[in-house]
Amino acid sequence: MHVSNKVKDLPPYLFSEFQRKKEQLQSEGVDVIDLGIGAPDLPTPKFVIDKLVEEANKPINHRYSSYNGIPEFRQSVAEHYKTRFSVDLDPDTEILTLIGSKEGIANLVHAVINTNDTVLIPDPGYPVYRTAVQLADGKVAYLPLDQENGYVPRFDQLSNDDISKAKMLFLNYPSNPTSATVELNTFLKTVTFCRNNNILLAHDAAYNLVTFNEYRAPSVLQIPNAKDCVIEFGSLSKSFNMTGWRIGYVVGNKEVIKALSTLKSNMDTSQFIPIQKAAATALNSDLQGVQENNKVFEQRMEKLYEALVNLGLKVNKPRGTIFLWAKVPDKYNSMEFSTKLLEEVGVIVTPGTAFGPLGEGYIRISLSVTLERIDEVIKRLKKFTNQEGKNQ
Ligand SMILES: *Cc1c(COP(=O)(O)O)cnc(C)c1O
């Protein structure tokens, strides 16, 4: 049957080969531990589920939502921004409900660029930015991020040509995959760069509540007058363990929100009303549940971080996200190292190259397994490094 070139040209799903090997090893009785998972393993807080059930039982909630999301959810996002970041947002014009932020990110590109327009995307970065640009017939220019500079944008690395042709820039802190975090000053520099070059900054804040210790991730909208060139995506997926619920939002520049809303009104009719109501309850809670989750991820992170350092792997200690980003030993590339880990000790990690060319030499390790499983991972990593030592 007919299949578009657009779809044919999408990159092959990198994990399918790992998935095949995983299934093969499992059928041979190997206890495979999957640290390639990009989603939290903890349950959604009970008060959120209770609210969903309560609202799902009301027939009045079985209708279509309004296209831009129910007022109650948009109001909850406005309140959340006010209490957490002291940012004022108009729920009617500066906030839009999304069916998960991934949906919004992918559709945004279509609402903003024309064919062959350039979009700057972080390298390494979340793969959806690149495929979204490709699907919208845009051109990708990589904004290089590197460990030596703490993974902050270095606009001096971009060519004048790319800068002048760029219509938008994606950024993501706390970052998937590198777990890098920033201070407000980095956002100030970025907003200034975007304003001076007439570029829309689309900040993906999927992990902005998933932080450790005293660190609080800033919002790019805290920069004065940021709304003139900025939008920010938020998600309940990672902070409230609601990946399957498909609920998120985008806030910021009115014109861009309107364009995205117009595009979306021709494609979907927002999210199920009870899901939006339950999500509003979550966002306007005291965030105690989020703190508890963060403690769980922090404990796992501390344990695995220490073990990796003891094994001689170079890894930065994250202040947020559910990932560790580690350098592989010099003699391997990302894919070789990941493949060897799976074949020799049954541990799946994600090769850094899945996130862009500069991911080469790194692996992303998910913290979405229990402490007991992390103990087992550490045992296996020790065995792996001992074998490696003997093979030299
Ligand atoms: C998980 C993730 C998303 C998507 O989250 P949803 O709201 O579930 O669609 C977006 N960006 C990054 C960086 C993510 O890791």
PDB file of C-alpha atoms in Angstrom, residues 252-387:
ATOM      1  CA  GLY A 252       3.883  31.967  26.950  1.00  0.00           C
ATOM      2  CA  ASN A 253       3.693  33.979  23.742  1.00  0.00           C
ATOM      3  CA  LYS A 254       0.061  34.636  22.756  1.00  0.00           C
ATOM      4  CA  GLU A 255       0.503  34.579  19.005  1.00  0.00           C
ATOM      5  CA  VAL A 256       2.321  31.256  19.043  1.00  0.00           C
ATOM      6  CA  ILE A 257      -0.219  29.734  21.458  1.00  0.00           C
ATOM      7  CA  LYS A 258      -3.006  30.919  19.165  1.00  0.00           C
ATOM      8  CA  ALA A 259      -1.317  29.453  16.084  1.00  0.00           C
ATOM      9  CA  LEU A 260      -0.801  26.104  17.816  1.00  0.00           C
ATOM     10  CA  SER A 261      -4.379  26.128  19.081  1.00  0.00           C
ATOM     11  CA  THR A 262      -5.729  26.827  15.583  1.00  0.00           C
ATOM     12  CA  LEU A 263      -3.650  24.008  14.102  1.00  0.00           C
ATOM     13  CA  LYS A 264      -4.687  21.588  16.839  1.00  0.00           C
ATOM     14  CA  SER A 265      -8.385  22.456  16.559  1.00  0.00           C
ATOM     15  CA  ASN A 266      -8.215  20.834  13.131  1.00  0.00           C
ATOM     16  CA  MET A 267      -6.597  17.680  14.470  1.00  0.00           C
ATOM     17  CA  ASP A 268      -7.840  16.916  17.973  1.00  0.00           C
ATOM     18  CA  THR A 269     -10.386  18.083  20.537  1.00  0.00           C
ATOM     19  CA  SER A 270      -8.164  18.304  23.607  1.00  0.00           C
ATOM     20  CA  GLN A 271      -8.047  15.787  26.455  1.00  0.00           C
ATOM     21  CA  PHE A 272     -10.847  13.946  28.358  1.00  0.00           C
ATOM     22  CA  ILE A 273     -12.359  16.414  30.860  1.00  0.00           C
ATOM     23  CA  PRO A 274     -11.882  14.189  33.966  1.00  0.00           C
ATOM     24  CA  ILE A 275      -8.171  13.833  33.136  1.00  0.00           C
ATOM     25  CA  GLN A 276      -7.839  17.617  32.928  1.00  0.00           C
ATOM     26  CA  LYS A 277      -9.697  18.012  36.253  1.00  0.00           C
ATOM     27  CA  ALA A 278      -7.515  15.413  37.969  1.00  0.00           C
ATOM     28  CA  ALA A 279      -4.388  17.081  36.561  1.00  0.00           C
ATOM     29  CA  ALA A 280      -5.568  20.467  37.893  1.00  0.00           C
ATOM     30  CA  THR A 281      -5.843  18.910  41.360  1.00  0.00           C
ATOM     31  CA  ALA A 282      -2.294  17.582  41.030  1.00  0.00           C
ATOM     32  CA  LEU A 283      -0.788  20.918  39.912  1.00  0.00           C
ATOM     33  CA  ASN A 284      -2.500  22.857  42.688  1.00  0.00           C
ATOM     34  CA  SER A 285      -1.607  20.361  45.428  1.00  0.00           C
ATOM     35  CA  ASP A 286       1.135  21.101  47.971  1.00  0.00           C
ATOM     36  CA  LEU A 287       3.496  19.017  45.754  1.00  0.00           C
ATOM     37  CA  GLN A 288       4.231  16.744  48.713  1.00  0.00           C
ATOM     38  CA  GLY A 289       3.831  13.705  46.448  1.00  0.00           C
ATOM     39  CA  VAL A 290       6.367  15.129  44.016  1.00  0.00           C
ATOM     40  CA  GLN A 291       8.840  15.647  46.883  1.00  0.00           C
ATOM     41  CA  GLU A 292       8.411  12.032  47.933  1.00  0.00           C
ATOM     42  CA  ASN A 293       9.062  10.784  44.396  1.00  0.00           C
ATOM     43  CA  ASN A 294      12.093  12.978  44.121  1.00  0.00           C
ATOM     44  CA  LYS A 295      13.487  11.427  47.327  1.00  0.00           C
ATOM     45  CA  VAL A 296      13.088   7.975  45.788  1.00  0.00           C
ATOM     46  CA  PHE A 297      14.893   8.975  42.580  1.00  0.00           C
ATOM     47  CA  GLU A 298      17.583  10.816  44.525  1.00  0.00           C
ATOM     48  CA  GLN A 299      18.338   7.733  46.644  1.00  0.00           C
ATOM     49  CA  ARG A 300      18.628   5.568  43.553  1.00  0.00           C
ATOM     50  CA  MET A 301      20.770   8.200  41.836  1.00  0.00           C
ATOM     51  CA  GLU A 302      23.155   8.491  44.840  1.00  0.00           C
ATOM     52  CA  LYS A 303      23.630   4.743  45.010  1.00  0.00           C
ATOM     53  CA  LEU A 304      24.266   4.194  41.312  1.00  0.00           C
ATOM     54  CA  TYR A 305      26.327   7.376  40.967  1.00  0.00           C
ATOM     55  CA  GLU A 306      28.712   6.282  43.716  1.00  0.00           C
ATOM     56  CA  ALA A 307      29.070   2.812  42.211  1.00  0.00           C
ATOM     57  CA  LEU A 308      29.807   4.196  38.739  1.00  0.00           C
ATOM     58  CA  VAL A 309      32.468   6.528  40.129  1.00  0.00           C
ATOM     59  CA  ASN A 310      34.043   3.625  42.041  1.00  0.00           C
ATOM     60  CA  LEU A 311      34.129   1.610  38.826  1.00  0.00           C
ATOM     61  CA  GLY A 312      36.068   4.429  37.190  1.00  0.00           C
ATOM     62  CA  LEU A 313      33.291   5.723  34.933  1.00  0.00           C
ATOM     63  CA  LYS A 314      33.069   9.479  34.425  1.00  0.00           C
ATOM     64  CA  VAL A 315      29.636  10.756  35.354  1.00  0.00           C
ATOM     65  CA  ASN A 316      28.225  14.087  36.544  1.00  0.00           C
ATOM     66  CA  LYS A 317      26.076  14.090  39.661  1.00  0.00           C
ATOM     67  CA  PRO A 318      22.579  15.217  38.576  1.00  0.00           C
ATOM     68  CA  ARG A 319      20.459  17.806  40.379  1.00  0.00           C
ATOM     69  CA  GLY A 320      17.345  16.479  38.669  1.00  0.00           C
ATOM     70  CA  THR A 321      15.683  14.129  36.114  1.00  0.00           C
ATOM     71  CA  ILE A 322      15.479  10.349  36.290  1.00  0.00           C
ATOM     72  CA  PHE A 323      18.726   9.741  34.401  1.00  0.00           C
ATOM     73  CA  LEU A 324      22.476   9.427  34.806  1.00  0.00           C
ATOM     74  CA  TRP A 325      24.614  10.388  31.806  1.00  0.00           C
ATOM     75  CA  ALA A 326      27.932   8.532  31.868  1.00  0.00           C
ATOM     76  CA  LYS A 327      31.016   8.487  29.667  1.00  0.00           C
ATOM     77  CA  VAL A 328      31.865   5.054  28.290  1.00  0.00           C
ATOM     78  CA  PRO A 329      35.461   3.761  28.618  1.00  0.00           C
ATOM     79  CA  ASP A 330      37.684   5.190  25.852  1.00  0.00           C
ATOM     80  CA  LYS A 331      38.112   1.962  23.932  1.00  0.00           C
ATOM     81  CA  TYR A 332      34.385   1.705  23.089  1.00  0.00           C
ATOM     82  CA  ASN A 333      31.831   3.774  21.289  1.00  0.00           C
ATOM     83  CA  SER A 334      28.333   4.146  22.771  1.00  0.00           C
ATOM     84  CA  MET A 335      26.751   1.384  20.726  1.00  0.00           C
ATOM     85  CA  GLU A 336      29.550  -1.131  21.332  1.00  0.00           C
ATOM     86  CA  PHE A 337      29.480  -0.507  25.069  1.00  0.00           C
ATOM     87  CA  SER A 338      25.673  -0.721  25.308  1.00  0.00           C
ATOM     88  CA  THR A 339      25.597  -3.908  23.232  1.00  0.00           C
ATOM     89  CA  LYS A 340      28.322  -5.522  25.363  1.00  0.00           C
ATOM     90  CA  LEU A 341      26.517  -4.638  28.593  1.00  0.00           C
ATOM     91  CA  LEU A 342      23.361  -6.305  27.327  1.00  0.00           C
ATOM     92  CA  GLU A 343      25.053  -9.395  25.913  1.00  0.00           C
ATOM     93  CA  GLU A 344      27.488 -10.002  28.758  1.00  0.00           C
ATOM     94  CA  VAL A 345      25.591  -8.994  31.891  1.00  0.00           C
ATOM     95  CA  GLY A 346      21.976  -8.497  30.747  1.00  0.00           C
ATOM     96  CA  VAL A 347      21.730  -4.747  31.430  1.00  0.00           C
ATOM     97  CA  ILE A 348      20.070  -2.384  28.938  1.00  0.00           C
ATOM     98  CA  VAL A 349      21.192   1.257  28.749  1.00  0.00           C
ATOM     99  CA  THR A 350      20.571   3.776  25.962  1.00  0.00           C
ATOM    100  CA  PRO A 351      23.521   4.633  23.677  1.00  0.00           C
ATOM    101  CA  GLY A 352      24.118   8.392  23.670  1.00  0.00           C
ATOM    102  CA  THR A 353      23.992   8.506  19.878  1.00  0.00           C
ATOM    103  CA  ALA A 354      20.205   8.052  20.109  1.00  0.00           C
ATOM    104  CA  PHE A 355      20.126  11.725  21.153  1.00  0.00           C
ATOM    105  CA  GLY A 356      22.363  13.253  18.479  1.00  0.00           C
ATOM    106  CA  PRO A 357      25.946  13.082  17.158  1.00  0.00           C
ATOM    107  CA  LEU A 358      27.474  14.594  20.314  1.00  0.00           C
ATOM    108  CA  GLY A 359      25.929  11.794  22.362  1.00  0.00           C
ATOM    109  CA  GLU A 360      28.739   9.606  21.001  1.00  0.00           C
ATOM    110  CA  GLY A 361      30.899   8.349  23.860  1.00  0.00           C
ATOM    111  CA  TYR A 362      28.074   8.435  26.409  1.00  0.00           C
ATOM    112  CA  ILE A 363      25.224   6.275  27.702  1.00  0.00           C
ATOM    113  CA  ARG A 364      21.977   7.270  29.378  1.00  0.00           C
ATOM    114  CA  ILE A 365      21.056   5.201  32.421  1.00  0.00           C
ATOM    115  CA  SER A 366      17.478   5.366  33.696  1.00  0.00           C
ATOM    116  CA  LEU A 367      16.750   5.362  37.433  1.00  0.00           C
ATOM    117  CA  SER A 368      13.339   3.750  36.890  1.00  0.00           C
ATOM    118  CA  VAL A 369      14.065   0.519  38.806  1.00  0.00           C
ATOM    119  CA  THR A 370      13.993  -0.304  42.547  1.00  0.00           C
ATOM    120  CA  LEU A 371      17.010  -0.035  44.866  1.00  0.00           C
ATOM    121  CA  GLU A 372      17.181  -3.848  44.943  1.00  0.00           C
ATOM    122  CA  ARG A 373      17.506  -3.937  41.163  1.00  0.00           C
ATOM    123  CA  ILE A 374      20.118  -1.184  41.321  1.00  0.00           C
ATOM    124  CA  ASP A 375      22.116  -3.366  43.758  1.00  0.00           C
ATOM    125  CA  GLU A 376      21.923  -6.161  41.196  1.00  0.00           C
ATOM    126  CA  VAL A 377      22.993  -3.753  38.411  1.00  0.00           C
ATOM    127  CA  ILE A 378      26.021  -2.714  40.468  1.00  0.00           C
ATOM    128  CA  LYS A 379      26.971  -6.379  41.030  1.00  0.00           C
ATOM    129  CA  ARG A 380      26.764  -7.017  37.300  1.00  0.00           C
ATOM    130  CA  LEU A 381      28.731  -3.896  36.401  1.00  0.00           C
ATOM    131  CA  LYS A 382      31.501  -5.051  38.767  1.00  0.00           C
ATOM    132  CA  LYS A 383      31.532  -8.446  37.083  1.00  0.00           C
ATOM    133  CA  PHE A 384      31.654  -6.737  33.679  1.00  0.00           C
ATOM    134  CA  THR A 385      34.612  -4.505  34.608  1.00  0.00           C
ATOM    135  CA  ASN A 386      36.478  -7.461  36.150  1.00  0.00           C
ATOM    136  CA  GLN A 387      36.068  -9.441  32.921  1.00  0.00           C
TER     137      GLN A 387
END
